[in-house]
């Protein structure tokens, strides 16, 4: 789960990191008020869960409160990579001597949280990695010991020659690490970490991604979720324990298991079709889940055929069959339905489908081909 | 022959009285797995299905039953503790089925099990099966049949699909191992490839990978440098939208974006047969098995 | 540093352990008031830093407030193993179903904090260890991971068959461990940990010993020190960075280094004498330390001879010589002084002593023999 | 020959610009120890006594200087971190002189250095000296002379006393090692006895113990079971009042009250010569040295 910049900064501040106290507003008027209150020049920053908001025009520097009003008017309501901006952060602009990058991420290969720090901050860290990799230092943290003072200081000295700044940066590393661990993050970043003319080390931007698996046991983290700023269909899916990602194709896919779901989508593509979505109904099946899955898929007008691919292991295929029957009874489908079922209780499932005038294949390849064919035909048909 | 489990596997089930635990314990017992003990704190002294003794702690269970393998069906917030309890109890293999274990928990768990030289499979994995001998986890027993192919996969149902195809085509398996798709897991592709290479009964290996991370690329290099047995691979996720999981910083650290194209290329460069569709495994494996 | 029972309980309570909220009083009147407030029967418990206060009559059960007044009158002012009781804890008495022992100590051999738990609590754990060692379970904690939930539960089940009680005890183990670590303890004990008729698991007594080495960096712990309840000479010594332990002999010993100090005392004994104290002036010498050491030793009327044994390494023997001269100039000694000096700046030291009419040996054996002889002679003389 | 340090020892001094650090660094340099680097964060780039380069971090210092040993003179609250920094830097021996390191810090440090296979001596120890070759720590160089006796001790000045007596009697030392008297230290008696047994130049060992713990008893058993070379021992604290340090629970855990009488008895039972007085070492060692 992505946190907004202002949320990440609130957390960092709680762990002792110095970061300008901004204000989140939803109207241009409030933006003007906040800017007036802060006095000096301010930044107006879109709070959306996408990268590259600066390049998209979602971050603006303003010298006056009126300018803040004007920029906020432009940014609020703007769409960045498909997401509408409903909040902007107004924060005092800071004078800057230098900009550094400090981030932590859980690394699959090392099985540890890994720090990435670079004195070349402010810009995209990917670019630094690509062009001047020697400017990035990595440090894997042994979670059994935590980030030790000497390790933090080594990172501090990598950023700054000056011992006072190095010590201040070391402190920020430890605060960031503490925040990262306490917040159950998979990523936490300060970019840029700046030195002010007064010699203070300050976090001008903050980014945190919380591990979704933490949310079940951490109501405090779940409370940080900003449902408004997410794709409504994906929110809907999550609320029904489905994993759903919207794509641009016309073959709606409902599969159990992420690997099989991806393989199904790949096979759609292989046969010349385009998947309309990724949708994993997960392991333990119940008819309700299937009903919700169908509702999500059919809400997409691009979908011209619906493909079920269910390999029953824990998932009982009769549950899936019942779900399908229930769903189409109350809400008849307007597009062709192709069902592939095999595994646990397959015979019962086939029986249920048959009794309700539906048929199913037990062969994945056949089913996918058929779905692609029907979607193409339907698209051709409706286009006529 | 097989890898990791066989007819001598003696299993303790953590969470044996839970919904998933009890269901799958019955399945495993039906398949022939020696389930020698169960653990549910507070139910020590009772028994499961009138035959399997239940204990309050894993260490008691292992001492009393001689279990050498543990399988975990406990809810995600308790899974990390359950893995460490198993690893400290004296078993040599721990299989964690639980999905949704927080990744920071796993950073601790990984260090803990490695220190003890215990093999962890999972979390968030379907477990493993050595057809005809033993099954630990949730892989449906009836889709498997004994034979010469080692199967290793990051995903659950995709594994079933491939195994089902192999079995339908009359190609059996030594062992099918689901390593799980979480960012931090206990056993990776290379661990399994190594074991299959050493297992005399395994003549060819089917490997199912996914987008994300660089495990498949490292496995491919391992195949090229260290293995004599033929390997056929598949990567799921060619059509998956990029950047949904780890973002950019992860790609920088691993030195790769972990795309399907990259992984398939690395398979090709390392002499791994590439299955374009799950069903292609049948022909590719058949061509690589020694003629009998 | 030993904490009082009430201090230990305050800390345990802060970490979540249930323990009766008592009141510390210094007068019988206040004891009556507290007992009246609590209503039911109470315990009156001497707050002194010694073991075995129960056997010494320092812990009493009282059914009425008047009885609390009476018992408090008896206990306040009482001397237990040489320490005067100035405070008593008045705590509600609890009904008890069972008593257990739970303790943690830093173990030298395992290099780890080690839990000791036993269902045979309430009595002296030493006795349990001696007579029924199988009733004690030990568990070493790997501090890199802390006490893990499964470990705590194993200990809980060792104490109680009942799962609810085992879980409650496991929680207490984790709270005790957290308190132990956060307070920088070398020992923390709950004895007894009781089960009440209502099924609650409650700490009726608590003991904590803080590692002296924590105090320098932990003002919050140093603030818990109860100077009144300590031996005044030892407090005085500590305030001057000396380690001093009073004994019963007549040869006062001033030595640098704990090992050499003990060896010197042993040699005094070997030659038929009795050391009057252990006194380590430590590594880095300065004349001031020597002056304070002499002041402490001469305050003991038993001392009939004073022996310096200084091996100069970091310690400069000329500093010691200067200290001796300064001290006896302002406060002439009434007992013989035997000085052994060798090592760093030995020649200068000898010169300083000679100029002030003192002499010194460089041989430890000689010096100790002489001190024992002179102390014996002086004791014989004064005894006449 | 010697143990742990010799003429090839290259030393980095942590806290080189502090009061104690600078004093003892000069002493070590005078003795002939190769001091190749110093560390004081913020003074990187400067030099000590115009000859020894100073670095901000130990890892930089080790990389630049090739140091293989670190010695620590930093205040107690920072000592644990300094030990771990040294252990992570690549040196194989870390000597911590600092007194007053909190014991819970040491529980972490001990695990950390053991994992890395780094030898830690101390904390709260005088260090060690291999007469004529190298000295690391604070043992006065002039009381030592090269010769055939290995000295190991828990205390500082008592060691000096014994070494002084030996040297005065013409008996030299291979190495004198002060292991320190703290409850948790990195190197114990057995580690040193093992090293002395292996060192061809060492012909006899003098060992000074103290009350508390059971290190001396375990060392005695080691001498009995594993050693061929003669050992003479002494225990300080026969007249010390009992129970001042660890209380009763500690004695229960260790299975011993750690009294001098117990330790001396265990020496006698294991064939260790017992020095009743520090000065008795001279005759006892002399009697056990091979006649030349």
PDB file of N, CA, C and O in Angstrom, chain B residues 183-243:
ATOM      1  N   UNK B 183       8.469 -12.532  -1.757  1.00  0.00           N
ATOM      2  CA  UNK B 183       9.787 -11.927  -1.994  1.00  0.00           C
ATOM      3  C   UNK B 183      10.901 -12.663  -1.241  1.00  0.00           C
ATOM      4  O   UNK B 183      11.993 -12.816  -1.752  1.00  0.00           O
ATOM      5  N   UNK B 184      10.636 -13.084  -0.024  1.00  0.00           N
ATOM      6  CA  UNK B 184      11.661 -13.817   0.714  1.00  0.00           C
ATOM      7  C   UNK B 184      11.121 -15.205   1.020  1.00  0.00           C
ATOM      8  O   UNK B 184      10.136 -15.349   1.754  1.00  0.00           O
ATOM      9  N   UNK B 185      11.733 -16.214   0.427  1.00  0.00           N
ATOM     10  CA  UNK B 185      11.333 -17.574   0.750  1.00  0.00           C
ATOM     11  C   UNK B 185      12.556 -18.404   1.121  1.00  0.00           C
ATOM     12  O   UNK B 185      13.693 -18.007   0.891  1.00  0.00           O
ATOM     13  N   UNK B 186      12.295 -19.545   1.746  1.00  0.00           N
ATOM     14  CA  UNK B 186      13.379 -20.314   2.333  1.00  0.00           C
ATOM     15  C   UNK B 186      14.192 -21.111   1.326  1.00  0.00           C
ATOM     16  O   UNK B 186      15.392 -21.280   1.490  1.00  0.00           O
ATOM     17  N   UNK B 187      13.528 -21.614   0.303  1.00  0.00           N
ATOM     18  CA  UNK B 187      14.196 -22.475  -0.679  1.00  0.00           C
ATOM     19  C   UNK B 187      13.984 -21.857  -2.044  1.00  0.00           C
ATOM     20  O   UNK B 187      12.869 -21.462  -2.375  1.00  0.00           O
ATOM     21  N   UNK B 188      15.041 -21.753  -2.831  1.00  0.00           N
ATOM     22  CA  UNK B 188      14.870 -21.154  -4.147  1.00  0.00           C
ATOM     23  C   UNK B 188      15.093 -22.183  -5.256  1.00  0.00           C
ATOM     24  O   UNK B 188      15.323 -23.365  -4.979  1.00  0.00           O
ATOM     25  N   UNK B 189      15.016 -21.722  -6.472  1.00  0.00           N
ATOM     26  CA  UNK B 189      15.176 -22.629  -7.605  1.00  0.00           C
ATOM     27  C   UNK B 189      16.479 -23.408  -7.536  1.00  0.00           C
ATOM     28  O   UNK B 189      16.508 -24.620  -7.754  1.00  0.00           O
ATOM     29  N   UNK B 190      17.553 -22.688  -7.233  1.00  0.00           N
ATOM     30  CA  UNK B 190      18.859 -23.342  -7.263  1.00  0.00           C
ATOM     31  C   UNK B 190      18.916 -24.495  -6.261  1.00  0.00           C
ATOM     32  O   UNK B 190      19.434 -25.572  -6.558  1.00  0.00           O
ATOM     33  N   UNK B 191      18.365 -24.268  -5.053  1.00  0.00           N
ATOM     34  CA  UNK B 191      18.343 -25.340  -4.043  1.00  0.00           C
ATOM     35  C   UNK B 191      17.678 -26.593  -4.614  1.00  0.00           C
ATOM     36  O   UNK B 191      18.128 -27.716  -4.384  1.00  0.00           O
ATOM     37  N   UNK B 192      16.588 -26.396  -5.339  1.00  0.00           N
ATOM     38  CA  UNK B 192      15.842 -27.533  -5.864  1.00  0.00           C
ATOM     39  C   UNK B 192      16.580 -28.176  -7.032  1.00  0.00           C
ATOM     40  O   UNK B 192      16.648 -29.406  -7.151  1.00  0.00           O
ATOM     41  N   UNK B 193      17.153 -27.352  -7.897  1.00  0.00           N
ATOM     42  CA  UNK B 193      17.890 -27.877  -9.043  1.00  0.00           C
ATOM     43  C   UNK B 193      19.053 -28.742  -8.567  1.00  0.00           C
ATOM     44  O   UNK B 193      19.322 -29.826  -9.100  1.00  0.00           O
ATOM     45  N   UNK B 194      19.740 -28.238  -7.545  1.00  0.00           N
ATOM     46  CA  UNK B 194      20.858 -28.953  -6.940  1.00  0.00           C
ATOM     47  C   UNK B 194      20.399 -30.335  -6.457  1.00  0.00           C
ATOM     48  O   UNK B 194      21.057 -31.348  -6.687  1.00  0.00           O
ATOM     49  N   UNK B 195      19.260 -30.344  -5.762  1.00  0.00           N
ATOM     50  CA  UNK B 195      18.743 -31.604  -5.209  1.00  0.00           C
ATOM     51  C   UNK B 195      18.326 -32.554  -6.327  1.00  0.00           C
ATOM     52  O   UNK B 195      18.604 -33.752  -6.273  1.00  0.00           O
ATOM     53  N   UNK B 196      17.697 -32.016  -7.372  1.00  0.00           N
ATOM     54  CA  UNK B 196      17.275 -32.873  -8.490  1.00  0.00           C
ATOM     55  C   UNK B 196      18.501 -33.416  -9.229  1.00  0.00           C
ATOM     56  O   UNK B 196      18.502 -34.554  -9.691  1.00  0.00           O
ATOM     57  N   UNK B 197      19.525 -32.585  -9.357  1.00  0.00           N
ATOM     58  CA  UNK B 197      20.737 -33.034 -10.044  1.00  0.00           C
ATOM     59  C   UNK B 197      21.360 -34.214  -9.291  1.00  0.00           C
ATOM     60  O   UNK B 197      21.881 -35.142  -9.898  1.00  0.00           O
ATOM     61  N   UNK B 198      21.292 -34.161  -7.964  1.00  0.00           N
ATOM     62  CA  UNK B 198      21.871 -35.237  -7.153  1.00  0.00           C
ATOM     63  C   UNK B 198      20.993 -36.487  -7.105  1.00  0.00           C
ATOM     64  O   UNK B 198      21.480 -37.565  -6.784  1.00  0.00           O
ATOM     65  N   UNK B 199      19.693 -36.322  -7.344  1.00  0.00           N
ATOM     66  CA  UNK B 199      18.769 -37.451  -7.204  1.00  0.00           C
ATOM     67  C   UNK B 199      18.864 -38.368  -8.427  1.00  0.00           C
ATOM     68  O   UNK B 199      18.495 -37.956  -9.539  1.00  0.00           O
ATOM     69  N   UNK B 200      19.301 -39.604  -8.231  1.00  0.00           N
ATOM     70  CA  UNK B 200      19.526 -40.474  -9.398  1.00  0.00           C
ATOM     71  C   UNK B 200      18.252 -40.756 -10.190  1.00  0.00           C
ATOM     72  O   UNK B 200      18.324 -41.005 -11.403  1.00  0.00           O
ATOM     73  N   UNK B 201      17.104 -40.724  -9.549  1.00  0.00           N
ATOM     74  CA  UNK B 201      15.860 -41.069 -10.241  1.00  0.00           C
ATOM     75  C   UNK B 201      15.367 -39.955 -11.156  1.00  0.00           C
ATOM     76  O   UNK B 201      14.588 -40.186 -12.080  1.00  0.00           O
ATOM     77  N   UNK B 202      15.812 -38.744 -10.895  1.00  0.00           N
ATOM     78  CA  UNK B 202      15.362 -37.612 -11.712  1.00  0.00           C
ATOM     79  C   UNK B 202      16.174 -37.555 -12.999  1.00  0.00           C
ATOM     80  O   UNK B 202      17.402 -37.510 -12.963  1.00  0.00           O
ATOM     81  N   UNK B 203      15.486 -37.554 -14.150  1.00  0.00           N
ATOM     82  CA  UNK B 203      16.183 -37.552 -15.440  1.00  0.00           C
ATOM     83  C   UNK B 203      16.034 -36.224 -16.185  1.00  0.00           C
ATOM     84  O   UNK B 203      16.774 -35.938 -17.124  1.00  0.00           O
ATOM     85  N   UNK B 204      15.006 -35.458 -15.815  1.00  0.00           N
ATOM     86  CA  UNK B 204      14.810 -34.152 -16.449  1.00  0.00           C
ATOM     87  C   UNK B 204      14.028 -33.289 -15.466  1.00  0.00           C
ATOM     88  O   UNK B 204      13.369 -33.807 -14.555  1.00  0.00           O
ATOM     89  N   UNK B 205      14.115 -31.965 -15.666  1.00  0.00           N
ATOM     90  CA  UNK B 205      13.484 -31.051 -14.711  1.00  0.00           C
ATOM     91  C   UNK B 205      12.596 -30.050 -15.443  1.00  0.00           C
ATOM     92  O   UNK B 205      12.980 -29.498 -16.479  1.00  0.00           O
ATOM     93  N   UNK B 206      11.401 -29.846 -14.883  1.00  0.00           N
ATOM     94  CA  UNK B 206      10.496 -28.813 -15.376  1.00  0.00           C
ATOM     95  C   UNK B 206      10.462 -27.689 -14.340  1.00  0.00           C
ATOM     96  O   UNK B 206      10.250 -27.940 -13.164  1.00  0.00           O
ATOM     97  N   UNK B 207      10.666 -26.473 -14.816  1.00  0.00           N
ATOM     98  CA  UNK B 207      10.806 -25.339 -13.904  1.00  0.00           C
ATOM     99  C   UNK B 207       9.852 -24.221 -14.331  1.00  0.00           C
ATOM    100  O   UNK B 207       9.916 -23.753 -15.468  1.00  0.00           O
ATOM    101  N   UNK B 208       8.969 -23.803 -13.434  1.00  0.00           N
ATOM    102  CA  UNK B 208       8.017 -22.742 -13.753  1.00  0.00           C
ATOM    103  C   UNK B 208       8.341 -21.488 -12.942  1.00  0.00           C
ATOM    104  O   UNK B 208       8.204 -21.486 -11.715  1.00  0.00           O
ATOM    105  N   UNK B 209       8.725 -20.434 -13.644  1.00  0.00           N
ATOM    106  CA  UNK B 209       9.055 -19.183 -12.969  1.00  0.00           C
ATOM    107  C   UNK B 209       8.001 -18.124 -13.227  1.00  0.00           C
ATOM    108  O   UNK B 209       6.990 -18.361 -13.888  1.00  0.00           O
ATOM    109  N   UNK B 210       8.270 -16.957 -12.697  1.00  0.00           N
ATOM    110  CA  UNK B 210       7.356 -15.816 -12.828  1.00  0.00           C
ATOM    111  C   UNK B 210       8.176 -14.561 -13.033  1.00  0.00           C
ATOM    112  O   UNK B 210       9.370 -14.553 -12.789  1.00  0.00           O
ATOM    113  N   UNK B 211       7.490 -13.490 -13.357  1.00  0.00           N
ATOM    114  CA  UNK B 211       8.138 -12.184 -13.393  1.00  0.00           C
ATOM    115  C   UNK B 211       8.527 -11.766 -11.972  1.00  0.00           C
ATOM    116  O   UNK B 211       7.996 -12.275 -10.996  1.00  0.00           O
ATOM    117  N   UNK B 212       9.486 -10.830 -11.877  1.00  0.00           N
ATOM    118  CA  UNK B 212       9.896 -10.290 -10.574  1.00  0.00           C
ATOM    119  C   UNK B 212      11.135 -10.980 -10.058  1.00  0.00           C
ATOM    120  O   UNK B 212      11.259 -12.191 -10.112  1.00  0.00           O
ATOM    121  N   UNK B 213      12.074 -10.167  -9.528  1.00  0.00           N
ATOM    122  CA  UNK B 213      13.283 -10.743  -8.952  1.00  0.00           C
ATOM    123  C   UNK B 213      14.210 -11.297 -10.010  1.00  0.00           C
ATOM    124  O   UNK B 213      14.016 -11.082 -11.220  1.00  0.00           O
ATOM    125  N   UNK B 214      15.242 -11.974  -9.567  1.00  0.00           N
ATOM    126  CA  UNK B 214      16.236 -12.510 -10.496  1.00  0.00           C
ATOM    127  C   UNK B 214      16.539 -13.981 -10.212  1.00  0.00           C
ATOM    128  O   UNK B 214      17.548 -14.500 -10.676  1.00  0.00           O
ATOM    129  N   UNK B 215      15.663 -14.613  -9.447  1.00  0.00           N
ATOM    130  CA  UNK B 215      15.902 -16.019  -9.109  1.00  0.00           C
ATOM    131  C   UNK B 215      16.030 -16.893 -10.348  1.00  0.00           C
ATOM    132  O   UNK B 215      16.875 -17.778 -10.409  1.00  0.00           O
ATOM    133  N   UNK B 216      15.181 -16.652 -11.343  1.00  0.00           N
ATOM    134  CA  UNK B 216      15.203 -17.483 -12.541  1.00  0.00           C
ATOM    135  C   UNK B 216      16.500 -17.298 -13.314  1.00  0.00           C
ATOM    136  O   UNK B 216      17.041 -18.267 -13.850  1.00  0.00           O
ATOM    137  N   UNK B 217      16.990 -16.035 -13.364  1.00  0.00           N
ATOM    138  CA  UNK B 217      18.231 -15.807 -14.086  1.00  0.00           C
ATOM    139  C   UNK B 217      19.386 -16.524 -13.395  1.00  0.00           C
ATOM    140  O   UNK B 217      20.242 -17.126 -14.040  1.00  0.00           O
ATOM    141  N   UNK B 218      19.411 -16.444 -12.060  1.00  0.00           N
ATOM    142  CA  UNK B 218      20.482 -17.126 -11.330  1.00  0.00           C
ATOM    143  C   UNK B 218      20.356 -18.635 -11.508  1.00  0.00           C
ATOM    144  O   UNK B 218      21.370 -19.334 -11.644  1.00  0.00           O
ATOM    145  N   UNK B 219      19.113 -19.110 -11.504  1.00  0.00           N
ATOM    146  CA  UNK B 219      18.901 -20.544 -11.708  1.00  0.00           C
ATOM    147  C   UNK B 219      19.405 -20.967 -13.081  1.00  0.00           C
ATOM    148  O   UNK B 219      20.030 -22.017 -13.236  1.00  0.00           O
ATOM    149  N   UNK B 220      19.161 -20.123 -14.079  1.00  0.00           N
ATOM    150  CA  UNK B 220      19.585 -20.446 -15.434  1.00  0.00           C
ATOM    151  C   UNK B 220      21.103 -20.574 -15.497  1.00  0.00           C
ATOM    152  O   UNK B 220      21.649 -21.507 -16.093  1.00  0.00           O
ATOM    153  N   UNK B 221      21.794 -19.637 -14.843  1.00  0.00           N
ATOM    154  CA  UNK B 221      23.255 -19.717 -14.829  1.00  0.00           C
ATOM    155  C   UNK B 221      23.727 -20.979 -14.115  1.00  0.00           C
ATOM    156  O   UNK B 221      24.720 -21.597 -14.507  1.00  0.00           O
ATOM    157  N   UNK B 222      22.990 -21.335 -13.080  1.00  0.00           N
ATOM    158  CA  UNK B 222      23.330 -22.557 -12.349  1.00  0.00           C
ATOM    159  C   UNK B 222      23.182 -23.779 -13.267  1.00  0.00           C
ATOM    160  O   UNK B 222      24.035 -24.670 -13.281  1.00  0.00           O
ATOM    161  N   UNK B 223      22.107 -23.803 -14.036  1.00  0.00           N
ATOM    162  CA  UNK B 223      21.874 -24.898 -14.963  1.00  0.00           C
ATOM    163  C   UNK B 223      23.039 -24.985 -15.961  1.00  0.00           C
ATOM    164  O   UNK B 223      23.608 -26.050 -16.204  1.00  0.00           O
ATOM    165  N   UNK B 224      23.393 -23.827 -16.480  1.00  0.00           N
ATOM    166  CA  UNK B 224      24.472 -23.787 -17.471  1.00  0.00           C
ATOM    167  C   UNK B 224      25.803 -24.292 -16.873  1.00  0.00           C
ATOM    168  O   UNK B 224      26.506 -25.096 -17.465  1.00  0.00           O
ATOM    169  N   UNK B 225      26.104 -23.805 -15.647  1.00  0.00           N
ATOM    170  CA  UNK B 225      27.437 -24.059 -15.079  1.00  0.00           C
ATOM    171  C   UNK B 225      27.547 -25.378 -14.334  1.00  0.00           C
ATOM    172  O   UNK B 225      28.623 -25.952 -14.266  1.00  0.00           O
ATOM    173  N   UNK B 226      26.468 -25.854 -13.730  1.00  0.00           N
ATOM    174  CA  UNK B 226      26.630 -26.946 -12.780  1.00  0.00           C
ATOM    175  C   UNK B 226      25.835 -28.205 -13.100  1.00  0.00           C
ATOM    176  O   UNK B 226      25.998 -29.208 -12.419  1.00  0.00           O
ATOM    177  N   UNK B 227      24.943 -28.139 -14.081  1.00  0.00           N
ATOM    178  CA  UNK B 227      24.047 -29.276 -14.234  1.00  0.00           C
ATOM    179  C   UNK B 227      24.273 -30.057 -15.516  1.00  0.00           C
ATOM    180  O   UNK B 227      24.588 -29.490 -16.562  1.00  0.00           O
ATOM    181  N   UNK B 228      24.076 -31.358 -15.412  1.00  0.00           N
ATOM    182  CA  UNK B 228      24.165 -32.220 -16.588  1.00  0.00           C
ATOM    183  C   UNK B 228      22.771 -32.592 -17.085  1.00  0.00           C
ATOM    184  O   UNK B 228      22.576 -32.902 -18.252  1.00  0.00           O
ATOM    185  N   UNK B 229      21.784 -32.605 -16.183  1.00  0.00           N
ATOM    186  CA  UNK B 229      20.443 -33.042 -16.555  1.00  0.00           C
ATOM    187  C   UNK B 229      19.713 -31.945 -17.341  1.00  0.00           C
ATOM    188  O   UNK B 229      19.925 -30.757 -17.093  1.00  0.00           O
ATOM    189  N   UNK B 230      18.838 -32.342 -18.271  1.00  0.00           N
ATOM    190  CA  UNK B 230      18.115 -31.341 -19.062  1.00  0.00           C
ATOM    191  C   UNK B 230      17.033 -30.623 -18.241  1.00  0.00           C
ATOM    192  O   UNK B 230      16.400 -31.232 -17.371  1.00  0.00           O
ATOM    193  N   UNK B 231      16.843 -29.350 -18.555  1.00  0.00           N
ATOM    194  CA  UNK B 231      15.856 -28.534 -17.859  1.00  0.00           C
ATOM    195  C   UNK B 231      14.980 -27.825 -18.881  1.00  0.00           C
ATOM    196  O   UNK B 231      15.484 -27.323 -19.898  1.00  0.00           O
ATOM    197  N   UNK B 232      13.672 -27.833 -18.621  1.00  0.00           N
ATOM    198  CA  UNK B 232      12.734 -27.091 -19.457  1.00  0.00           C
ATOM    199  C   UNK B 232      12.056 -26.048 -18.575  1.00  0.00           C
ATOM    200  O   UNK B 232      11.650 -26.348 -17.453  1.00  0.00           O
ATOM    201  N   UNK B 233      11.960 -24.825 -19.073  1.00  0.00           N
ATOM    202  CA  UNK B 233      11.425 -23.753 -18.233  1.00  0.00           C
ATOM    203  C   UNK B 233      10.288 -22.979 -18.870  1.00  0.00           C
ATOM    204  O   UNK B 233      10.122 -22.972 -20.099  1.00  0.00           O
ATOM    205  N   UNK B 234       9.522 -22.322 -18.013  1.00  0.00           N
ATOM    206  CA  UNK B 234       8.404 -21.479 -18.433  1.00  0.00           C
ATOM    207  C   UNK B 234       8.383 -20.253 -17.523  1.00  0.00           C
ATOM    208  O   UNK B 234       8.681 -20.355 -16.340  1.00  0.00           O
ATOM    209  N   UNK B 235       8.032 -19.111 -18.106  1.00  0.00           N
ATOM    210  CA  UNK B 235       7.895 -17.899 -17.294  1.00  0.00           C
ATOM    211  C   UNK B 235       6.484 -17.354 -17.459  1.00  0.00           C
ATOM    212  O   UNK B 235       6.060 -17.035 -18.581  1.00  0.00           O
ATOM    213  N   UNK B 236       5.771 -17.223 -16.364  1.00  0.00           N
ATOM    214  CA  UNK B 236       4.438 -16.624 -16.398  1.00  0.00           C
ATOM    215  C   UNK B 236       4.547 -15.123 -16.209  1.00  0.00           C
ATOM    216  O   UNK B 236       5.382 -14.653 -15.441  1.00  0.00           O
ATOM    217  N   UNK B 237       3.706 -14.380 -16.913  1.00  0.00           N
ATOM    218  CA  UNK B 237       3.642 -12.945 -16.672  1.00  0.00           C
ATOM    219  C   UNK B 237       4.133 -12.098 -17.826  1.00  0.00           C
ATOM    220  O   UNK B 237       4.443 -10.923 -17.646  1.00  0.00           O
ATOM    221  N   UNK B 238       4.155 -12.671 -19.055  1.00  0.00           N
ATOM    222  CA  UNK B 238       4.613 -11.858 -20.184  1.00  0.00           C
ATOM    223  C   UNK B 238       3.690 -10.683 -20.432  1.00  0.00           C
ATOM    224  O   UNK B 238       4.121  -9.633 -20.903  1.00  0.00           O
ATOM    225  N   UNK B 239       2.417 -10.856 -20.114  1.00  0.00           N
ATOM    226  CA  UNK B 239       1.451  -9.775 -20.357  1.00  0.00           C
ATOM    227  C   UNK B 239       1.149  -8.964 -19.100  1.00  0.00           C
ATOM    228  O   UNK B 239       0.276  -8.103 -19.120  1.00  0.00           O
ATOM    229  N   UNK B 240       1.836  -9.285 -17.991  1.00  0.00           N
ATOM    230  CA  UNK B 240       1.537  -8.557 -16.750  1.00  0.00           C
ATOM    231  C   UNK B 240       2.031  -7.125 -16.856  1.00  0.00           C
ATOM    232  O   UNK B 240       3.070  -6.870 -17.452  1.00  0.00           O
ATOM    233  N   UNK B 241       1.273  -6.190 -16.321  1.00  0.00           N
ATOM    234  CA  UNK B 241       1.730  -4.800 -16.363  1.00  0.00           C
ATOM    235  C   UNK B 241       2.959  -4.631 -15.476  1.00  0.00           C
ATOM    236  O   UNK B 241       3.002  -5.183 -14.385  1.00  0.00           O
ATOM    237  N   UNK B 242       3.963  -3.905 -15.925  1.00  0.00           N
ATOM    238  CA  UNK B 242       5.203  -3.776 -15.146  1.00  0.00           C
ATOM    239  C   UNK B 242       5.015  -2.893 -13.909  1.00  0.00           C
ATOM    240  O   UNK B 242       4.091  -2.089 -13.838  1.00  0.00           O
ATOM    241  N   UNK B 243       5.924  -3.054 -12.944  1.00  0.00           N
ATOM    242  CA  UNK B 243       6.022  -2.109 -11.823  1.00  0.00           C
ATOM    243  C   UNK B 243       4.923  -2.192 -10.799  1.00  0.00           C
ATOM    244  O   UNK B 243       4.744  -1.283 -10.014  1.00  0.00           O
TER     245      UNK B 243
END
